[in-house]
Short mmCIF file of C-alpha atoms and ligand atoms in Angstrom, two decimals:
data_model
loop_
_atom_site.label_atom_id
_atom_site.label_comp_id
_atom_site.label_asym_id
_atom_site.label_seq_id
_atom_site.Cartn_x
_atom_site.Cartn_y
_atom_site.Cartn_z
CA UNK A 284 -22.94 -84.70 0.20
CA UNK A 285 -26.22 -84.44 -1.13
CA UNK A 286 -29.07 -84.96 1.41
CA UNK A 287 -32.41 -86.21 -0.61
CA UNK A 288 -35.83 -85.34 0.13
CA UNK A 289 -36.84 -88.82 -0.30
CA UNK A 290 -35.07 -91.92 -0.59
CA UNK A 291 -36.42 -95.74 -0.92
CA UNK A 292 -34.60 -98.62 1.56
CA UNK A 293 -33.77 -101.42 -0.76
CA UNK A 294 -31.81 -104.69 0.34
CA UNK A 295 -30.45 -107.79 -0.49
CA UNK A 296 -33.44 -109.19 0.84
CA UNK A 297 -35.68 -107.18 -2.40
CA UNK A 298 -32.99 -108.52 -4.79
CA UNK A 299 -33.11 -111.84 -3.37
CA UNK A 300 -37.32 -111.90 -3.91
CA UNK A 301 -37.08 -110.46 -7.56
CA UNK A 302 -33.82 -113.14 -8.31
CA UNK A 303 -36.80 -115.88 -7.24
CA UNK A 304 -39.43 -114.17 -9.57
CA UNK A 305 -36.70 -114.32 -12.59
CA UNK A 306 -35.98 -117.88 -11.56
CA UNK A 307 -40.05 -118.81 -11.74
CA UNK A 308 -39.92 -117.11 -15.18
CA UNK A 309 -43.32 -116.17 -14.76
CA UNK A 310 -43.00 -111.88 -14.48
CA UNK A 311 -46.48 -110.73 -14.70
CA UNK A 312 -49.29 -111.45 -11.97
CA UNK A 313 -48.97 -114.68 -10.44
CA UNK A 314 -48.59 -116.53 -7.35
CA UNK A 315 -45.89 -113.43 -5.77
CA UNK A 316 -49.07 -111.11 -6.28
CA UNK A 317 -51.34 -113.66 -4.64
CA UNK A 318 -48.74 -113.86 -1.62
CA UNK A 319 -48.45 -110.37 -1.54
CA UNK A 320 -51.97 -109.89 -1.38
CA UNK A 321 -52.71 -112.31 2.21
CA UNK A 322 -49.95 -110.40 3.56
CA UNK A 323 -51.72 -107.18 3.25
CA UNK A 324 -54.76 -108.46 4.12
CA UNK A 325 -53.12 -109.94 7.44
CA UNK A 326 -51.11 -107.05 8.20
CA UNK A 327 -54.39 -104.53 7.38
CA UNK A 328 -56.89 -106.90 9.26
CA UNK A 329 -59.22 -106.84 6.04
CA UNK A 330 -61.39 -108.99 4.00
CA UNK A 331 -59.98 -108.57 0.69
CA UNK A 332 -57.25 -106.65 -0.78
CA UNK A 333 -56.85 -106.23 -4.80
CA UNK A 334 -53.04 -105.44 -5.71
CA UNK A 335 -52.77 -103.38 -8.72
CA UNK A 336 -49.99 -101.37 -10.33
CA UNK A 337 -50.16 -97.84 -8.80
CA UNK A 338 -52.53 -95.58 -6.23
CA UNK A 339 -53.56 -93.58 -9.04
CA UNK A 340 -55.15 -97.01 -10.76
CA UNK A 341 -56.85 -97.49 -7.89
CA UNK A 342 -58.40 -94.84 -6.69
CA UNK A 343 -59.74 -95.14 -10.35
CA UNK A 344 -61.30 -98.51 -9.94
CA UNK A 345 -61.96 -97.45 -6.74
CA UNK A 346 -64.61 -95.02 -7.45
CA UNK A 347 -65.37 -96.82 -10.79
CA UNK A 348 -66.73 -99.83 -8.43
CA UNK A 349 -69.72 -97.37 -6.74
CA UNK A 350 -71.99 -96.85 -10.35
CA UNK A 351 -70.70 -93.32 -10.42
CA UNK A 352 -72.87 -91.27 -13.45
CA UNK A 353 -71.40 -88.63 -15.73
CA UNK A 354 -71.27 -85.26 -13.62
CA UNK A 355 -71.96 -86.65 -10.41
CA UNK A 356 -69.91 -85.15 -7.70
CA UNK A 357 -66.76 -86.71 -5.49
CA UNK A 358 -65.49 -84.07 -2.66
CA UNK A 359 -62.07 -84.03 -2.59
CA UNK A 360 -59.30 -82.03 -0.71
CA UNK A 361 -57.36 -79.36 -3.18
CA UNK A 362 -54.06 -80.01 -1.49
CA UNK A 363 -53.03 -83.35 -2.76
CA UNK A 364 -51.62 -84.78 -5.64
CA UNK A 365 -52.60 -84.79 -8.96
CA UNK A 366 -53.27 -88.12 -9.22
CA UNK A 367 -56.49 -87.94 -6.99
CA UNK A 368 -57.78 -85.56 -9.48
CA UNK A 369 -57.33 -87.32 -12.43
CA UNK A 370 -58.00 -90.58 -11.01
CA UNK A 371 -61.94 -88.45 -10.08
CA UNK A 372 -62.17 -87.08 -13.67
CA UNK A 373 -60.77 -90.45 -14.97
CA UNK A 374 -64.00 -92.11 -13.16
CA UNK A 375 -66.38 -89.66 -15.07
CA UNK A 376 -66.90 -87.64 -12.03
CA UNK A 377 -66.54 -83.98 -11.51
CA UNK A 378 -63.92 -83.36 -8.74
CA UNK A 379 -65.66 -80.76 -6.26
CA UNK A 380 -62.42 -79.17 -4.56
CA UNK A 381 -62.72 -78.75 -0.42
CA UNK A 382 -60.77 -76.91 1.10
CA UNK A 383 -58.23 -78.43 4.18
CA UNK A 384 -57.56 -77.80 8.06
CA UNK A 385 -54.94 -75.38 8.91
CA UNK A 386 -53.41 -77.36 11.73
CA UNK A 387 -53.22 -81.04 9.71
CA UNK A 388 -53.64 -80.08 6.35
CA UNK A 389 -56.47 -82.56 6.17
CA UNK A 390 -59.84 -82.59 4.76
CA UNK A 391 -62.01 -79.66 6.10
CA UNK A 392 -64.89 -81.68 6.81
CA UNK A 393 -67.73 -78.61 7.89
CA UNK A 394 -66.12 -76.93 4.11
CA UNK A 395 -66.66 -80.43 2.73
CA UNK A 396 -70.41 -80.19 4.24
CA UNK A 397 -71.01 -76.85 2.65
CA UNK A 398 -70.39 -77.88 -1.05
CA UNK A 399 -72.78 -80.66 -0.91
CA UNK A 400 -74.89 -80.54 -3.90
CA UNK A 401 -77.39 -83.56 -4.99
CA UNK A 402 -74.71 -84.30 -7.47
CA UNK A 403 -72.58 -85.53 -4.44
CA UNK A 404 -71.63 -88.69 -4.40
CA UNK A 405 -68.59 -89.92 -2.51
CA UNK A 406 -66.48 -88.33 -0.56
CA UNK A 407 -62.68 -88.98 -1.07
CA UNK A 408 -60.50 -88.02 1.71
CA UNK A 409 -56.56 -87.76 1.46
CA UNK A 410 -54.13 -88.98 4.91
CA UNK A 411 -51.82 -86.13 4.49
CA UNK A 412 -48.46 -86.82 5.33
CA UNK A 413 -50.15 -89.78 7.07
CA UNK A 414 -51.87 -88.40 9.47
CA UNK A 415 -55.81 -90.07 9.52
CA UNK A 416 -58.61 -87.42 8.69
CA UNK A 417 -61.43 -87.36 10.80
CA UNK A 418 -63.10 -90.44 9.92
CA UNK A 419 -65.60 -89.95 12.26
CA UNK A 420 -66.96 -86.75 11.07
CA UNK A 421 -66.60 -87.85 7.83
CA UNK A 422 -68.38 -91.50 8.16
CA UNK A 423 -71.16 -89.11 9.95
CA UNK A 424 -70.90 -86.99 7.01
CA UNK A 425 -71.40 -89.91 4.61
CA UNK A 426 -74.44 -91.42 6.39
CA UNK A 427 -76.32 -87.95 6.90
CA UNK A 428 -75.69 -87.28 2.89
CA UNK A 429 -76.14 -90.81 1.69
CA UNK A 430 -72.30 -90.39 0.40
CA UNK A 431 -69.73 -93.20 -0.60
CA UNK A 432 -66.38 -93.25 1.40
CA UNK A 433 -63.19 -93.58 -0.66
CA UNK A 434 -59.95 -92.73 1.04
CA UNK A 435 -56.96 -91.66 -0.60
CA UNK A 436 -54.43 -93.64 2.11
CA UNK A 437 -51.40 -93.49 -0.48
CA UNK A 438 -49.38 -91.45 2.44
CA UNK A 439 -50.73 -93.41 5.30
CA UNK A 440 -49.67 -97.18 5.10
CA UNK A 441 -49.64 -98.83 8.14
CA UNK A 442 -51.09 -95.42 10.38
CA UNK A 443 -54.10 -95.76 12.15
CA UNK A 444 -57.41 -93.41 13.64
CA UNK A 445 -57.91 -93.65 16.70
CA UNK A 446 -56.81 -97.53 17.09
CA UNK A 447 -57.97 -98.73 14.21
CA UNK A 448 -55.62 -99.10 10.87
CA UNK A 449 -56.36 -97.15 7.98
CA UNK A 450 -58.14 -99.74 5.53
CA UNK A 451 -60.46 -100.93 7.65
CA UNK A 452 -62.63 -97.53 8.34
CA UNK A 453 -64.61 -97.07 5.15
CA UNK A 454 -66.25 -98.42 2.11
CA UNK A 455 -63.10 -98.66 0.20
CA UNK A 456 -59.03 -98.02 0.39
CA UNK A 457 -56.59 -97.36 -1.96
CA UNK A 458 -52.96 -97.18 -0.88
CA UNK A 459 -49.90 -96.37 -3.09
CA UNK A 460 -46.43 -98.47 -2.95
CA UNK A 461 -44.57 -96.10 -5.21
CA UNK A 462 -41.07 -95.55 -5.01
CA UNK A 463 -40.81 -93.54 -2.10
CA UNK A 464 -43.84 -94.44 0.14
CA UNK A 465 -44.23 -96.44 3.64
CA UNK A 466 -43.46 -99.11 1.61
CA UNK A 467 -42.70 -99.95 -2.39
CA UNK A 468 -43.03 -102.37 -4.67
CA UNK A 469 -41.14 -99.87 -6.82
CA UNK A 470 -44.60 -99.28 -8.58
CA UNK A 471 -47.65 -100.22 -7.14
CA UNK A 472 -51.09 -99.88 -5.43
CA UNK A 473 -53.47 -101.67 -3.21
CA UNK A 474 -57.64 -101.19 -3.37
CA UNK A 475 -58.89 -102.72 0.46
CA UNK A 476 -62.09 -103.27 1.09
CA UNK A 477 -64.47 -105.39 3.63
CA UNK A 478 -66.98 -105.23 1.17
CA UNK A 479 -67.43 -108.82 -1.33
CA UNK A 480 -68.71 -107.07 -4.29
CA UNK A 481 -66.45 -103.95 -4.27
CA UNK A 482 -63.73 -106.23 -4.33
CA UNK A 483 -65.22 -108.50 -7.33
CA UNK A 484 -66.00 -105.23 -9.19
CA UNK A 485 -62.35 -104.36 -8.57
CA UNK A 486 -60.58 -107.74 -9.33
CA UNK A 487 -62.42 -107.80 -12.71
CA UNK A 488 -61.49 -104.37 -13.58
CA UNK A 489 -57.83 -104.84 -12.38
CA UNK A 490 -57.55 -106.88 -15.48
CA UNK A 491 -59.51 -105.73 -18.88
CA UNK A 492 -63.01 -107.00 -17.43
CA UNK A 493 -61.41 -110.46 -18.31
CA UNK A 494 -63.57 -112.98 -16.06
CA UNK A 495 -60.14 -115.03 -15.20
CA UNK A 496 -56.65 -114.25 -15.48
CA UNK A 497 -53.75 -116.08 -17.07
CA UNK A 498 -52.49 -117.12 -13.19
CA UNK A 499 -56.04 -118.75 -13.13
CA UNK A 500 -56.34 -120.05 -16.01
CA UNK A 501 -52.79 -121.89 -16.08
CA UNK A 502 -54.01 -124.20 -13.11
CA UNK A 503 -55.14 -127.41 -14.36
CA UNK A 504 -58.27 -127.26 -12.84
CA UNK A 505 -59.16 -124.40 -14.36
CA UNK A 506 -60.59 -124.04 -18.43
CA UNK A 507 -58.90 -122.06 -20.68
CA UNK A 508 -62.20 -120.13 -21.53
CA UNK A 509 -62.72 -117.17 -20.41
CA UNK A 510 -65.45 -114.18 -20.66
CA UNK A 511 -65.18 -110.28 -21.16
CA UNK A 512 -67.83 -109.50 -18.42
CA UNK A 513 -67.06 -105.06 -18.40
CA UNK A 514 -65.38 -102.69 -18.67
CA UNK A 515 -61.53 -103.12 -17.91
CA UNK A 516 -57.79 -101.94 -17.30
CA UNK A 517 -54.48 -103.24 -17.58
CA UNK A 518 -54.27 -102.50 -13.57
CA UNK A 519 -52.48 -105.64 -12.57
CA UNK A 520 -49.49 -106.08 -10.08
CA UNK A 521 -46.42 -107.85 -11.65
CA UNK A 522 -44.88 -110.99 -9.68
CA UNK A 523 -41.59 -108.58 -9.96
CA UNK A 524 -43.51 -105.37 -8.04
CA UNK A 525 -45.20 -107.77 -5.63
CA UNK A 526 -42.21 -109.52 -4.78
CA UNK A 527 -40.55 -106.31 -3.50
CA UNK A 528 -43.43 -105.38 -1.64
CA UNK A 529 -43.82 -108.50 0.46
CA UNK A 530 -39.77 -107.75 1.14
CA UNK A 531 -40.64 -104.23 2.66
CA UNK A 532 -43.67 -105.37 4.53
CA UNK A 533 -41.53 -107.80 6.84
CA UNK A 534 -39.51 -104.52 7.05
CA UNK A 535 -42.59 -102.14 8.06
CA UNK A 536 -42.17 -101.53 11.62
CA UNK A 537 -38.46 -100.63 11.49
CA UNK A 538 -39.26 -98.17 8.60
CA UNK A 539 -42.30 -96.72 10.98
CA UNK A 540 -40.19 -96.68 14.40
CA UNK A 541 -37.12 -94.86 12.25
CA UNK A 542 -39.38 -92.01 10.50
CA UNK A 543 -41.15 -91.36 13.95
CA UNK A 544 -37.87 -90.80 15.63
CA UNK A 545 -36.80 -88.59 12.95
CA UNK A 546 -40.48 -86.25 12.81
CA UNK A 547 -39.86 -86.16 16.61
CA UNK A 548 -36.39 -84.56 16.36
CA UNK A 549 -37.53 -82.34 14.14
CA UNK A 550 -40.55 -82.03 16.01
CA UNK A 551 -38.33 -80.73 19.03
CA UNK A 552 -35.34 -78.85 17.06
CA UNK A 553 -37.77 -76.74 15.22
CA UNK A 554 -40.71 -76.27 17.82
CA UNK A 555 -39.14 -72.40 19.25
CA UNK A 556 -38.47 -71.16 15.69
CA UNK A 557 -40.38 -68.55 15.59
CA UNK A 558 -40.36 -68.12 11.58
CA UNK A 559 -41.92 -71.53 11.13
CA UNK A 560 -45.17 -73.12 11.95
CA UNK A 561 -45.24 -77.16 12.88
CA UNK A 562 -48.56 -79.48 11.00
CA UNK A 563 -49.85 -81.60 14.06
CA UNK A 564 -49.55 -85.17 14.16
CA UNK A 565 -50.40 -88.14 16.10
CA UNK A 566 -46.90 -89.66 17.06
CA UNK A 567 -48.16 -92.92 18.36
CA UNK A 568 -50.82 -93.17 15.50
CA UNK A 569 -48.76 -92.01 12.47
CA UNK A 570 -46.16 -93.45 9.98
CA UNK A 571 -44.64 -90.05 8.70
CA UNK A 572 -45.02 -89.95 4.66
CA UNK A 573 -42.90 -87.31 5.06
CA UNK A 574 -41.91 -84.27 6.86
CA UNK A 575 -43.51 -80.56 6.04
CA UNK A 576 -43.36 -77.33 7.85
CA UNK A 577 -45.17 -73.89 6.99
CA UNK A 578 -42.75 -71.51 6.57
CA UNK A 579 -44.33 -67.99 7.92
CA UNK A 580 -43.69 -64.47 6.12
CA UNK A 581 -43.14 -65.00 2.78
CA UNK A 582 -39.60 -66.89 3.21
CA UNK A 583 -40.82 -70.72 2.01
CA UNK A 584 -38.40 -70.11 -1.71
CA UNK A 585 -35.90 -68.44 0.48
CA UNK A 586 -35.41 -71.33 2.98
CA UNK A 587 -35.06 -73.69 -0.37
CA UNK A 588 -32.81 -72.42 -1.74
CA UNK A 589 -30.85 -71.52 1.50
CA UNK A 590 -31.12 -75.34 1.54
CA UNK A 591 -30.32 -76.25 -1.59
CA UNK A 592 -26.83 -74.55 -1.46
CA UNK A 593 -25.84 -76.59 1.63
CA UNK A 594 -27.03 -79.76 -0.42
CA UNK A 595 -30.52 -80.32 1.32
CA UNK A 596 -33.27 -81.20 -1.09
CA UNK A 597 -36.62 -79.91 -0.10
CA UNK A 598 -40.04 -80.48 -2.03
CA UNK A 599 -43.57 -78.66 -2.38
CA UNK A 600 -46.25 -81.06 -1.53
CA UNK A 601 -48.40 -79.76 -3.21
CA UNK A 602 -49.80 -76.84 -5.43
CA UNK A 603 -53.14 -76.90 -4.25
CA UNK A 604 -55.13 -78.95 -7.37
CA UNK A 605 -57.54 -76.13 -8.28
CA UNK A 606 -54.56 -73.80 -9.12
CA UNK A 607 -53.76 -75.80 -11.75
CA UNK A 608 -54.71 -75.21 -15.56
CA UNK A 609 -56.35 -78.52 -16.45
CA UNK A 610 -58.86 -77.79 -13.19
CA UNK A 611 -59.85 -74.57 -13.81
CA UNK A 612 -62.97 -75.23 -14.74
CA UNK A 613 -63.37 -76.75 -10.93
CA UNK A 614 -62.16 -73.74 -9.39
CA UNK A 615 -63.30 -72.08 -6.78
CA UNK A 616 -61.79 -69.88 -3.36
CA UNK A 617 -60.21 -72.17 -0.95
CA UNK A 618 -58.22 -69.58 1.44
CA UNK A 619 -56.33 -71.93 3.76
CA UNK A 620 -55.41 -74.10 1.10
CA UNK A 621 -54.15 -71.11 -0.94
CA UNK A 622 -51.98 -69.87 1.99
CA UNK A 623 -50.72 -72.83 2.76
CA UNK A 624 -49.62 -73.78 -0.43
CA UNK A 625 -47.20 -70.89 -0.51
CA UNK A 626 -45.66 -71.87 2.71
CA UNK A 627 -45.03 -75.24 2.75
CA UNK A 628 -41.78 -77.06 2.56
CA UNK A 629 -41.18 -80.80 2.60
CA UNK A 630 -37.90 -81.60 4.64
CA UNK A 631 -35.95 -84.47 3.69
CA UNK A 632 -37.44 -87.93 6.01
CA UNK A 633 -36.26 -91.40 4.69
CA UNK A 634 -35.81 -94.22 6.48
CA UNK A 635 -31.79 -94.33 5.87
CA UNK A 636 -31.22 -90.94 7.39
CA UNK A 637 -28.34 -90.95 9.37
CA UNK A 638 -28.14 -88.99 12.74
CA UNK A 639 -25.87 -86.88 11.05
CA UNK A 640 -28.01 -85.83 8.10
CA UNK A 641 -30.67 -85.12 10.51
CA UNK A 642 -28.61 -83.15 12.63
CA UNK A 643 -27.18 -80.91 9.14
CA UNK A 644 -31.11 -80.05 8.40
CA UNK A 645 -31.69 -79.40 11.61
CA UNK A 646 -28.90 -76.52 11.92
CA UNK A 647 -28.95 -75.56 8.27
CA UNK A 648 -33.00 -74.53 8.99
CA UNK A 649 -32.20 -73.02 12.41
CA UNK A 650 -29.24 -71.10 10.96
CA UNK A 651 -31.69 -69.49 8.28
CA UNK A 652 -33.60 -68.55 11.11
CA UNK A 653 -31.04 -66.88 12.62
CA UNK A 654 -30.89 -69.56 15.90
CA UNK A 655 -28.30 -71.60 14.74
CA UNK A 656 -26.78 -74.59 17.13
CA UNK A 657 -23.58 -76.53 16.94
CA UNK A 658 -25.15 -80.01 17.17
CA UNK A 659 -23.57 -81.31 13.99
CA UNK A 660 -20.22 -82.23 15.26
CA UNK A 661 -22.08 -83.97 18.36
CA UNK A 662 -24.04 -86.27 16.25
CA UNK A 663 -21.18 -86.80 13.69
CA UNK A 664 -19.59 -88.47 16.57
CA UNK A 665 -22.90 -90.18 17.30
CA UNK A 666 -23.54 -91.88 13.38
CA UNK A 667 -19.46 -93.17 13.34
CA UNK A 668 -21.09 -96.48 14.53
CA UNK A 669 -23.96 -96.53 11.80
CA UNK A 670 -23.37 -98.12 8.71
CA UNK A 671 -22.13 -95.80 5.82
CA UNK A 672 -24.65 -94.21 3.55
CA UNK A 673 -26.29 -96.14 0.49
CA UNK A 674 -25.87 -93.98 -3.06
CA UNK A 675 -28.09 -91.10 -2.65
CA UNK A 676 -31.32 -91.26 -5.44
CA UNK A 677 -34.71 -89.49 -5.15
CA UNK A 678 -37.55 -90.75 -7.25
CA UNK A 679 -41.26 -89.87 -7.44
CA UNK A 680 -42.89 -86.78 -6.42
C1 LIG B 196 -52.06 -88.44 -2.02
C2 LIG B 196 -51.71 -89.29 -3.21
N1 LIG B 196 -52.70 -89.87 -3.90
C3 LIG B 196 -52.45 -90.66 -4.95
C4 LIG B 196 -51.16 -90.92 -5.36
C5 LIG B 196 -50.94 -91.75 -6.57
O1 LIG B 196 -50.17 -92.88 -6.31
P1 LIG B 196 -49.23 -93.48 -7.48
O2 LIG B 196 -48.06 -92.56 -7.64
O3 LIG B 196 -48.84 -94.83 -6.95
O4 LIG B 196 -50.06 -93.57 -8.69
C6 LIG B 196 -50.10 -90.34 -4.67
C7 LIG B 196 -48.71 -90.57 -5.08
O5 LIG B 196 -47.80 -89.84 -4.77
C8 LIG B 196 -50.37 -89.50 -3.55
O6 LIG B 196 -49.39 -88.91 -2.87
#
């Protein structure tokens, strides 16, 4: 048995949606994406919502709504992934990295302060894990330094700060629906704003600066004409994508309750181990991306592979970004960052996970440690009631 770090919850209900997408024969954007689209804005409690075909094309047309100039600045956390970066440099921007908190692995906002230039321009926080930044500082931040908000919330569909869902706190959204986040649409993204003109700037990017889509243009109402009015991507969200993702939003809140649970356990089961060091979260706040510890004195490749050979697949989220090659030229000393990206270790969290599989990570990381417990066999007995295991695939990074 091979426990994944990852793992997508598809149905009959997804195949069902995508059978009536085949059966409309009309694939690309369309009335599925339009659907899609109120649901989201429902759901989020937001004015408009622009569905496009991953978080990394958003966050471009994100920042490529605000007028950004060549070499002007976005502030950006180093431990994310790459596709922030090069969704920044994509824009024309120069990504200035920050470095992050110790205890959420979130934006340090008083670092972010410090490496304000008069370049600065936005500032582009990340919901690690899915746990909300501290979007009061940082709105404070922004109005001090006459900085645009864009938040990175492709790990924190459907969490909240302090009440208040993520996508309605700032100038602009983006959220991913990749293969393995809160929810998919297999590929996907979402760019959520309150603002009327961010969003027009957004829809008419989405699609090649073309003034009206084909889905428009095919009601009879509408003319065929149509006008190039900028500068444009092929960003849009298929009626196949969207379809799946309207599927896994009616299925949100059982997805959130499950991955709680499971943080908590682990939460619990790992909280006396001495060799490891928990990232706070807001249980009651958070939908758990996923599920990373720090692993203390040098043991992080030791653990993995410990893992590994009893069939647990961990990950590294992430090498901080200004380690990396193509960002050297953006480097600069961010300590905490550093550290913590050599003791980091993504456990496997999915919404499937049985009791069991919890319950084999659980002892396999306590047995490294040296404080193993004998509460497989226990919840064995537990999971004989659950349903057996779907085929075991991880996608996506
Ligand atoms: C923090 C973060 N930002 C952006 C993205 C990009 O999203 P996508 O893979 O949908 O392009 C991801 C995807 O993993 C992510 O984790």
């Amino acid at each position: 048995m091979t426990i994944p770090v990852q793992r997508p919850c598809l149905g009959d209900e997804e195949l069902a949606a995508v059978r009536q997408v085949f059966e409309s024969r009309w694939l690309g954007m369309g009335a599925f994406t339009q659907t899609f689209e109120e649901r989201l804005k429902s759901f989020l409690g937001v004015r408009h919502v622009v569905a496009v075909n991953s978080g990394t094309s958003a966050l471009h047309i994100a920042l490529r709504t605000l007028d950004l100039r060549a070499g002007d600045e976005v502030l950006v956390p180093t431990l994310t992934f790459v596709g922030t970066t090069q969704a920044v440099l994509m824009a024309g921007a120069r990504p200035v990295f920050c470095d992050v908190e110790e205890s959420t692995f979130n934006l340090d906002v008083e670092d972010a302060a410090r490496r304000i230039t008069p370049r600065a321009k936005v500032v582009l926080p990340v919901h690690y894990g899915g746990t909300a930044c501290r979007m009061d500082e940082i709105g404070r931040l922004a109005a001090r330094e006459n900085l645009r908000v864009v938040e990175d919330a492709a790990h924190a569909f459907g969490s909240s700060y302090q009440g208040r869902k993520i996508g309605t706190l700032s100038d602009i959204t983006c959220f991913s629906f990749d293969p393995i986040k809160n929810i998919t649409c297999g590929e996907g993204g979402a760019v959520v704003t309150n603002d009327p003109e961010l969003a027009r700037r957004a829809v008419s990017q989405r699609m090649l600066g073309i003034s009206k889509d084909a889905w428009s243009r095919q009601d009879a109402s509408s003319s065929w004409s149509y006008d190039v009015v900028g500068a444009g991507y092929r960003y849009h969200l298929s009626n196949i994508n969207a379809a799946i993702g309207t599927e896994q939003l009616k299925r949100f809140d059982v997805f959130k309750q499950r991955k709680q649970e499971i943080a908590q356990r682990y939460d619990d089961a790992f909280a006396d181990v001495e060799g490891l060091t928990l990232r706070r979260w807001h249980p009651q706040e958070t939908c758990p991306f996923f599920y990373v510890v720090r692993v203390l004195g040098g043991h992080r490749d030791d653990l993995m592979v410990h893992l590994k050979d009893r069939g647990i697949v961990t990950g590294v989220h992430y090498i901080p970004n200004h380690l990396h090659s193509a960002f050297a030229e953006f480097r600069v000393a961010l300590p905490v960052a550093e550290r913590l990206g050599a003791e980091i270790l993504t456990l496997p969290l999915f919404y499937e996970m049985t009791d069991h599989e919890v319950a084999v990570v659980i002892s396999a990381v306590r047995e490294f440690f040296g404080v193993s417990r004998t509460i497989v066999a226990l919840e064995r007995r537990k999971d004989a009631s659950r349903e057996p295991d779907r085929a075991p695939a991880r996608e996506g990074m």
